[in-house]
C-alpha cells in the first residue's frame, strides 16, 4: 500500500470514528491498487515536502487550519472587482494605462544613466576639451529631457484617470482640475506630488538649456542656480507626497511601492541639497547628487517590476495598483468595443488577457534595451565635436556622419 493511501485511510478513519461507509471503503480498496511512489519521491528528495503537505491537508479537512494572515475575503474581492470595472472598463483604457506605466519608468532610467555618465566624464576629464563639452552638455540635456518625459507621463496618467472621457477620446494633455481628479477617488497628495515632480523637471530642463552658454553671474544665478535649487525642492516635496500616499511610516517595507517611495524621496532630497553650495560645496555636491541619481535609477527599475506585476499606478496612484489581481475576460459590448469583464474565478488576469505575461528574461531584455538607448545617445553626441571636420577633414566627417545617422536610427528602433 502506498504512503498516500495509508495517510488517506488514516484520515478517513479519523473522520468517521473508525467506521467507513461502503462507498468510501470501496474507494480506498481501489486506491490500494495504485503504485507506491514512495521510492520515487525519495529519489527526487521531495518525500518530506509531500508528507508535510499531506499532514496539512489532513489538518485542513479536520477544520484545524488557521488560514493565512491578511488573506482575501469575499468583501475584499468584491471591492477590488468594483474598482477594476471603474479603472479598466475597456481594453482601450487598460492598454493606455499599461503603456504609460511602462514608458514612464523606462524614460527615467535612461535619464538617470545619462546623468551618471556626465558625472563620470566630469570627474575623470576624459577626452579633449571640445569632446568633453559635447559629452557633458548635450547628454545632460538629453538626460533631463528623458527624465522630464518620464515624469510628464506620470502626470499624464493622473489627469486622464477618468475612464469615460478616455474612452470618448477626450484626453487631457496639460491640465485637469484637482476637483475632477479627487472626485474619482484619487488622493489630493497624488495630484500635488505629480505636479511637484513636473514643475521640478521643467526647472531642471531650463537650467540644462541655459548651461550651454557662458552667462554673466547674475543670469547664472537666475537661470541655472536657482532653478536647480527650486527644482530639487519640488522633487523632494513630490517624494514626501509619495511617502504619505503609500503610508510608508505606517506599514512594513514588504511592498515594491514602499521602496519606490522611499528611494524617490531620498533622490529628491539629494537633488535639492546638492544644489545648495552652502551645504555641499565642490566635489561633495557631485558625490551626494550621484547617490540620489542611483536611487532614482533603482526606483525606476522597481517601478518596471511593479509594471510587470500589473500595478500601473506607480507610487503616485495606488488606486490603479489595487486592481492588479482581478481575473478578467475580454468580450465585445453592444457598441462593438472590447470590454474587460470580471470573472468568477482566477484563471486569468488583465495582463494575460491583453498580452502574454512578461517573463523575467523578457524584463531583463527591456532593461538592456534601455541601456542601449542611453549609450546610443552618447555615441551620437560624439559626432557634434567633429563639425569643423566638414572643411578640414571631409573623409573623417563622412565617417562620423555615418556613425551619427546609424545612431539616430538605432535610437528610433529602440524606442519603438
mmCIF file of C-alpha atoms in Angstrom, residues 19-275:
data_model
loop_
_atom_site.group_PDB
_atom_site.id
_atom_site.type_symbol
_atom_site.label_atom_id
_atom_site.label_comp_id
_atom_site.label_asym_id
_atom_site.label_seq_id
_atom_site.Cartn_x
_atom_site.Cartn_y
_atom_site.Cartn_z
ATOM 1 C CA UNK A 19 -16.072 3.236 10.590
ATOM 2 C CA UNK A 20 -16.147 3.938 6.873
ATOM 3 C CA UNK A 21 -19.228 3.828 4.641
ATOM 4 C CA UNK A 22 -19.275 1.124 1.984
ATOM 5 C CA UNK A 23 -18.591 3.524 -0.907
ATOM 6 C CA UNK A 24 -15.600 5.173 0.802
ATOM 7 C CA UNK A 25 -14.272 1.736 1.764
ATOM 8 C CA UNK A 26 -14.510 0.675 -1.882
ATOM 9 C CA UNK A 27 -12.636 3.838 -2.934
ATOM 10 C CA UNK A 28 -9.801 3.055 -0.522
ATOM 11 C CA UNK A 29 -9.618 -0.531 -1.739
ATOM 12 C CA UNK A 30 -9.328 0.795 -5.295
ATOM 13 C CA UNK A 31 -6.568 3.212 -4.248
ATOM 14 C CA UNK A 32 -4.629 0.348 -2.709
ATOM 15 C CA UNK A 33 -4.073 -0.966 -6.215
ATOM 16 C CA UNK A 34 -2.237 2.239 -7.238
ATOM 17 C CA UNK A 35 1.577 2.060 -7.482
ATOM 18 C CA UNK A 36 3.650 3.058 -4.445
ATOM 19 C CA UNK A 37 5.554 6.247 -5.310
ATOM 20 C CA UNK A 38 7.430 6.489 -2.015
ATOM 21 C CA UNK A 39 10.716 5.298 -3.504
ATOM 22 C CA UNK A 40 10.416 7.739 -6.412
ATOM 23 C CA UNK A 41 9.703 10.641 -4.050
ATOM 24 C CA UNK A 42 12.773 9.679 -2.008
ATOM 25 C CA UNK A 43 14.946 9.697 -5.117
ATOM 26 C CA UNK A 44 13.639 13.164 -6.036
ATOM 27 C CA UNK A 45 14.330 14.404 -2.443
ATOM 28 C CA UNK A 46 10.732 15.631 -2.057
ATOM 29 C CA UNK A 47 9.282 12.967 0.227
ATOM 30 C CA UNK A 48 9.470 15.267 3.265
ATOM 31 C CA UNK A 49 7.629 18.042 1.434
ATOM 32 C CA UNK A 50 4.939 15.591 0.337
ATOM 33 C CA UNK A 51 4.424 14.262 3.857
ATOM 34 C CA UNK A 52 4.218 17.824 5.232
ATOM 35 C CA UNK A 53 1.651 18.704 2.564
ATOM 36 C CA UNK A 54 -0.413 15.593 3.381
ATOM 37 C CA UNK A 55 -0.419 16.420 7.088
ATOM 38 C CA UNK A 56 -1.502 19.967 6.286
ATOM 39 C CA UNK A 57 -4.281 18.638 4.093
ATOM 40 C CA UNK A 58 -5.451 16.339 6.881
ATOM 41 C CA UNK A 59 -5.490 19.245 9.346
ATOM 42 C CA UNK A 60 -7.489 21.310 6.880
ATOM 43 C CA UNK A 61 -10.149 18.615 6.449
ATOM 44 C CA UNK A 62 -10.320 18.222 10.237
ATOM 45 C CA UNK A 63 -11.029 22.006 10.379
ATOM 46 C CA UNK A 64 -7.791 22.564 12.252
ATOM 47 C CA UNK A 65 -6.358 25.119 9.788
ATOM 48 C CA UNK A 66 -5.828 28.717 10.888
ATOM 49 C CA UNK A 67 -5.551 30.320 7.445
ATOM 50 C CA UNK A 68 -3.115 32.975 6.230
ATOM 51 C CA UNK A 69 -2.885 36.358 7.864
ATOM 52 C CA UNK A 70 -4.318 39.020 5.605
ATOM 53 C CA UNK A 71 -5.854 36.597 3.106
ATOM 54 C CA UNK A 72 -8.556 37.840 0.739
ATOM 55 C CA UNK A 73 -12.136 37.930 1.969
ATOM 56 C CA UNK A 74 -15.290 37.996 -0.127
ATOM 57 C CA UNK A 75 -15.745 41.675 0.681
ATOM 58 C CA UNK A 76 -12.195 42.482 -0.441
ATOM 59 C CA UNK A 77 -12.657 40.631 -3.725
ATOM 60 C CA UNK A 78 -15.980 42.335 -4.421
ATOM 61 C CA UNK A 79 -14.482 45.777 -3.716
ATOM 62 C CA UNK A 80 -11.495 45.013 -5.921
ATOM 63 C CA UNK A 81 -13.753 43.841 -8.747
ATOM 64 C CA UNK A 82 -15.788 47.033 -8.480
ATOM 65 C CA UNK A 83 -12.621 49.140 -8.642
ATOM 66 C CA UNK A 84 -11.462 47.200 -11.690
ATOM 67 C CA UNK A 85 -14.686 47.995 -13.538
ATOM 68 C CA UNK A 86 -14.109 51.661 -12.706
ATOM 69 C CA UNK A 87 -10.481 51.980 -13.854
ATOM 70 C CA UNK A 88 -10.377 49.405 -16.687
ATOM 71 C CA UNK A 89 -13.832 49.253 -18.271
ATOM 72 C CA UNK A 90 -12.465 48.574 -21.766
ATOM 73 C CA UNK A 91 -9.375 47.147 -23.405
ATOM 74 C CA UNK A 92 -8.533 50.646 -24.636
ATOM 75 C CA UNK A 93 -8.229 52.108 -21.137
ATOM 76 C CA UNK A 94 -6.239 49.152 -19.852
ATOM 77 C CA UNK A 95 -3.823 49.270 -22.800
ATOM 78 C CA UNK A 96 -3.440 53.017 -22.306
ATOM 79 C CA UNK A 97 -2.564 52.697 -18.616
ATOM 80 C CA UNK A 98 -0.267 49.763 -19.306
ATOM 81 C CA UNK A 99 1.730 51.668 -21.947
ATOM 82 C CA UNK A 100 2.075 54.788 -19.805
ATOM 83 C CA UNK A 101 3.119 52.714 -16.786
ATOM 84 C CA UNK A 102 5.988 51.222 -18.805
ATOM 85 C CA UNK A 103 7.347 54.225 -20.663
ATOM 86 C CA UNK A 104 7.399 56.469 -17.584
ATOM 87 C CA UNK A 105 9.995 54.484 -15.584
ATOM 88 C CA UNK A 106 11.810 53.419 -18.771
ATOM 89 C CA UNK A 107 12.474 57.044 -19.727
ATOM 90 C CA UNK A 108 13.511 57.897 -16.184
ATOM 91 C CA UNK A 109 16.011 55.021 -16.325
ATOM 92 C CA UNK A 110 17.549 56.473 -19.472
ATOM 93 C CA UNK A 111 17.741 59.927 -17.914
ATOM 94 C CA UNK A 112 19.477 58.596 -14.805
ATOM 95 C CA UNK A 113 22.008 56.616 -16.874
ATOM 96 C CA UNK A 114 22.903 59.757 -18.826
ATOM 97 C CA UNK A 115 23.243 61.761 -15.576
ATOM 98 C CA UNK A 116 25.650 59.152 -14.212
ATOM 99 C CA UNK A 117 27.653 59.261 -17.455
ATOM 100 C CA UNK A 118 28.053 63.031 -17.140
ATOM 101 C CA UNK A 119 29.329 62.765 -13.572
ATOM 102 C CA UNK A 120 31.823 60.115 -14.691
ATOM 103 C CA UNK A 121 33.150 62.271 -17.538
ATOM 104 C CA UNK A 122 33.409 65.400 -15.389
ATOM 105 C CA UNK A 123 35.199 63.562 -12.608
ATOM 106 C CA UNK A 124 37.878 61.963 -14.792
ATOM 107 C CA UNK A 125 38.006 64.636 -17.568
ATOM 108 C CA UNK A 126 38.037 62.098 -20.393
ATOM 109 C CA UNK A 127 38.868 63.409 -23.900
ATOM 110 C CA UNK A 128 39.778 66.778 -25.388
ATOM 111 C CA UNK A 129 38.099 69.992 -24.186
ATOM 112 C CA UNK A 130 35.900 70.077 -27.318
ATOM 113 C CA UNK A 131 34.875 66.437 -26.888
ATOM 114 C CA UNK A 132 34.361 66.959 -23.147
ATOM 115 C CA UNK A 133 31.900 69.729 -23.897
ATOM 116 C CA UNK A 134 29.870 67.551 -26.271
ATOM 117 C CA UNK A 135 29.959 64.573 -23.897
ATOM 118 C CA UNK A 136 28.603 66.555 -20.940
ATOM 119 C CA UNK A 137 26.387 69.437 -22.058
ATOM 120 C CA UNK A 138 24.427 67.604 -24.747
ATOM 121 C CA UNK A 139 23.882 64.316 -22.843
ATOM 122 C CA UNK A 140 22.905 66.396 -19.817
ATOM 123 C CA UNK A 141 20.109 67.982 -21.836
ATOM 124 C CA UNK A 142 19.058 64.644 -23.310
ATOM 125 C CA UNK A 143 19.056 63.068 -19.852
ATOM 126 C CA UNK A 144 16.953 65.898 -18.483
ATOM 127 C CA UNK A 145 14.563 65.585 -21.434
ATOM 128 C CA UNK A 146 14.149 61.842 -20.868
ATOM 129 C CA UNK A 147 13.633 62.417 -17.157
ATOM 130 C CA UNK A 148 11.090 65.161 -17.890
ATOM 131 C CA UNK A 149 9.305 62.854 -20.326
ATOM 132 C CA UNK A 150 9.057 60.087 -17.742
ATOM 133 C CA UNK A 151 7.682 62.466 -15.125
ATOM 134 C CA UNK A 152 5.257 64.016 -17.602
ATOM 135 C CA UNK A 153 3.850 60.555 -18.385
ATOM 136 C CA UNK A 154 3.068 60.078 -14.680
ATOM 137 C CA UNK A 155 1.244 63.432 -14.727
ATOM 138 C CA UNK A 156 -0.465 62.452 -17.996
ATOM 139 C CA UNK A 157 -1.652 59.227 -16.349
ATOM 140 C CA UNK A 158 -3.063 61.158 -13.407
ATOM 141 C CA UNK A 159 -5.008 63.798 -15.331
ATOM 142 C CA UNK A 160 -6.581 61.095 -17.521
ATOM 143 C CA UNK A 161 -7.910 58.828 -14.787
ATOM 144 C CA UNK A 162 -11.489 59.419 -15.923
ATOM 145 C CA UNK A 163 -12.114 56.249 -17.933
ATOM 146 C CA UNK A 164 -15.323 57.503 -19.564
ATOM 147 C CA UNK A 165 -13.626 60.573 -21.027
ATOM 148 C CA UNK A 166 -10.665 58.446 -22.080
ATOM 149 C CA UNK A 167 -12.914 56.048 -23.986
ATOM 150 C CA UNK A 168 -14.522 59.027 -25.741
ATOM 151 C CA UNK A 169 -11.055 60.279 -26.812
ATOM 152 C CA UNK A 170 -11.419 63.302 -24.519
ATOM 153 C CA UNK A 171 -7.776 63.316 -23.453
ATOM 154 C CA UNK A 172 -6.103 65.953 -21.288
ATOM 155 C CA UNK A 173 -2.513 66.781 -22.187
ATOM 156 C CA UNK A 174 -1.508 69.577 -19.830
ATOM 157 C CA UNK A 175 -4.048 70.142 -17.093
ATOM 158 C CA UNK A 176 -7.030 68.778 -15.190
ATOM 159 C CA UNK A 177 -8.578 70.408 -12.137
ATOM 160 C CA UNK A 178 -7.803 68.910 -8.758
ATOM 161 C CA UNK A 179 -11.529 68.567 -8.045
ATOM 162 C CA UNK A 180 -12.040 66.473 -11.184
ATOM 163 C CA UNK A 181 -9.208 64.133 -10.179
ATOM 164 C CA UNK A 182 -10.048 63.808 -6.487
ATOM 165 C CA UNK A 183 -13.711 63.276 -7.407
ATOM 166 C CA UNK A 184 -12.664 59.921 -8.898
ATOM 167 C CA UNK A 185 -11.232 58.734 -5.586
ATOM 168 C CA UNK A 186 -7.642 59.903 -6.122
ATOM 169 C CA UNK A 187 -5.954 61.494 -3.115
ATOM 170 C CA UNK A 188 -5.019 65.164 -3.160
ATOM 171 C CA UNK A 189 -1.454 64.146 -2.298
ATOM 172 C CA UNK A 190 -1.277 62.251 -5.610
ATOM 173 C CA UNK A 191 -2.213 65.382 -7.524
ATOM 174 C CA UNK A 192 0.155 67.622 -5.574
ATOM 175 C CA UNK A 193 3.026 65.126 -5.792
ATOM 176 C CA UNK A 194 2.698 64.672 -9.561
ATOM 177 C CA UNK A 195 2.532 68.436 -10.058
ATOM 178 C CA UNK A 196 5.625 68.997 -7.895
ATOM 179 C CA UNK A 197 7.589 66.437 -9.891
ATOM 180 C CA UNK A 198 6.536 68.069 -13.160
ATOM 181 C CA UNK A 199 7.477 71.573 -12.021
ATOM 182 C CA UNK A 200 10.833 70.326 -10.734
ATOM 183 C CA UNK A 201 11.623 68.591 -14.031
ATOM 184 C CA UNK A 202 10.699 71.708 -16.019
ATOM 185 C CA UNK A 203 13.006 73.872 -13.870
ATOM 186 C CA UNK A 204 15.838 71.376 -14.317
ATOM 187 C CA UNK A 205 15.369 71.464 -18.091
ATOM 188 C CA UNK A 206 15.526 75.276 -18.064
ATOM 189 C CA UNK A 207 18.834 75.119 -16.184
ATOM 190 C CA UNK A 208 20.222 72.492 -18.584
ATOM 191 C CA UNK A 209 19.378 74.589 -21.642
ATOM 192 C CA UNK A 210 20.890 77.744 -20.081
ATOM 193 C CA UNK A 211 24.046 75.790 -19.238
ATOM 194 C CA UNK A 212 25.006 75.713 -22.938
ATOM 195 C CA UNK A 213 26.153 79.354 -22.759
ATOM 196 C CA UNK A 214 28.645 81.257 -20.657
ATOM 197 C CA UNK A 215 26.377 83.576 -18.689
ATOM 198 C CA UNK A 216 27.051 86.583 -16.510
ATOM 199 C CA UNK A 217 26.926 85.832 -12.755
ATOM 200 C CA UNK A 218 23.500 87.455 -12.399
ATOM 201 C CA UNK A 219 21.931 85.347 -15.146
ATOM 202 C CA UNK A 220 23.856 82.302 -13.949
ATOM 203 C CA UNK A 221 22.028 82.624 -10.651
ATOM 204 C CA UNK A 222 18.639 83.278 -12.243
ATOM 205 C CA UNK A 223 18.675 80.656 -14.999
ATOM 206 C CA UNK A 224 20.830 77.876 -13.533
ATOM 207 C CA UNK A 225 21.467 78.051 -9.785
ATOM 208 C CA UNK A 226 18.001 78.978 -8.525
ATOM 209 C CA UNK A 227 16.086 76.686 -10.914
ATOM 210 C CA UNK A 228 18.233 73.770 -9.712
ATOM 211 C CA UNK A 229 17.550 74.632 -6.068
ATOM 212 C CA UNK A 230 13.799 75.049 -6.515
ATOM 213 C CA UNK A 231 13.624 72.057 -8.856
ATOM 214 C CA UNK A 232 15.315 69.836 -6.286
ATOM 215 C CA UNK A 233 12.963 71.132 -3.582
ATOM 216 C CA UNK A 234 9.953 70.270 -5.749
ATOM 217 C CA UNK A 235 11.357 66.771 -6.294
ATOM 218 C CA UNK A 236 11.731 66.341 -2.548
ATOM 219 C CA UNK A 237 8.166 67.583 -1.982
ATOM 220 C CA UNK A 238 6.897 65.061 -4.530
ATOM 221 C CA UNK A 239 8.786 62.335 -2.672
ATOM 222 C CA UNK A 240 7.152 63.368 0.616
ATOM 223 C CA UNK A 241 3.755 63.065 -1.057
ATOM 224 C CA UNK A 242 4.645 59.537 -2.136
ATOM 225 C CA UNK A 243 5.555 58.665 1.459
ATOM 226 C CA UNK A 244 2.146 59.873 2.608
ATOM 227 C CA UNK A 245 0.213 58.202 -0.205
ATOM 228 C CA UNK A 246 1.801 54.795 0.397
ATOM 229 C CA UNK A 247 1.747 55.068 4.220
ATOM 230 C CA UNK A 248 5.454 54.399 4.486
ATOM 231 C CA UNK A 249 5.588 55.276 8.181
ATOM 232 C CA UNK A 250 2.620 53.035 8.987
ATOM 233 C CA UNK A 251 3.484 49.855 7.082
ATOM 234 C CA UNK A 252 6.363 47.406 6.896
ATOM 235 C CA UNK A 253 8.806 47.513 3.933
ATOM 236 C CA UNK A 254 7.287 44.457 2.259
ATOM 237 C CA UNK A 255 5.958 46.096 -0.936
ATOM 238 C CA UNK A 256 7.780 47.328 -4.014
ATOM 239 C CA UNK A 257 5.888 50.610 -3.909
ATOM 240 C CA UNK A 258 7.162 51.195 -0.350
ATOM 241 C CA UNK A 259 10.757 51.108 -1.580
ATOM 242 C CA UNK A 260 9.966 53.180 -4.674
ATOM 243 C CA UNK A 261 8.509 55.943 -2.499
ATOM 244 C CA UNK A 262 11.459 55.945 -0.089
ATOM 245 C CA UNK A 263 14.072 55.950 -2.855
ATOM 246 C CA UNK A 264 12.310 58.743 -4.752
ATOM 247 C CA UNK A 265 12.115 60.857 -1.618
ATOM 248 C CA UNK A 266 15.826 60.385 -0.926
ATOM 249 C CA UNK A 267 16.647 61.176 -4.552
ATOM 250 C CA UNK A 268 14.700 64.426 -4.335
ATOM 251 C CA UNK A 269 16.490 65.339 -1.111
ATOM 252 C CA UNK A 270 19.915 64.825 -2.700
ATOM 253 C CA UNK A 271 18.992 66.830 -5.808
ATOM 254 C CA UNK A 272 17.832 69.688 -3.597
ATOM 255 C CA UNK A 273 20.722 69.811 -1.101
ATOM 256 C CA UNK A 274 23.435 69.178 -3.721
ATOM 257 C CA UNK A 275 22.293 72.367 -5.495
#
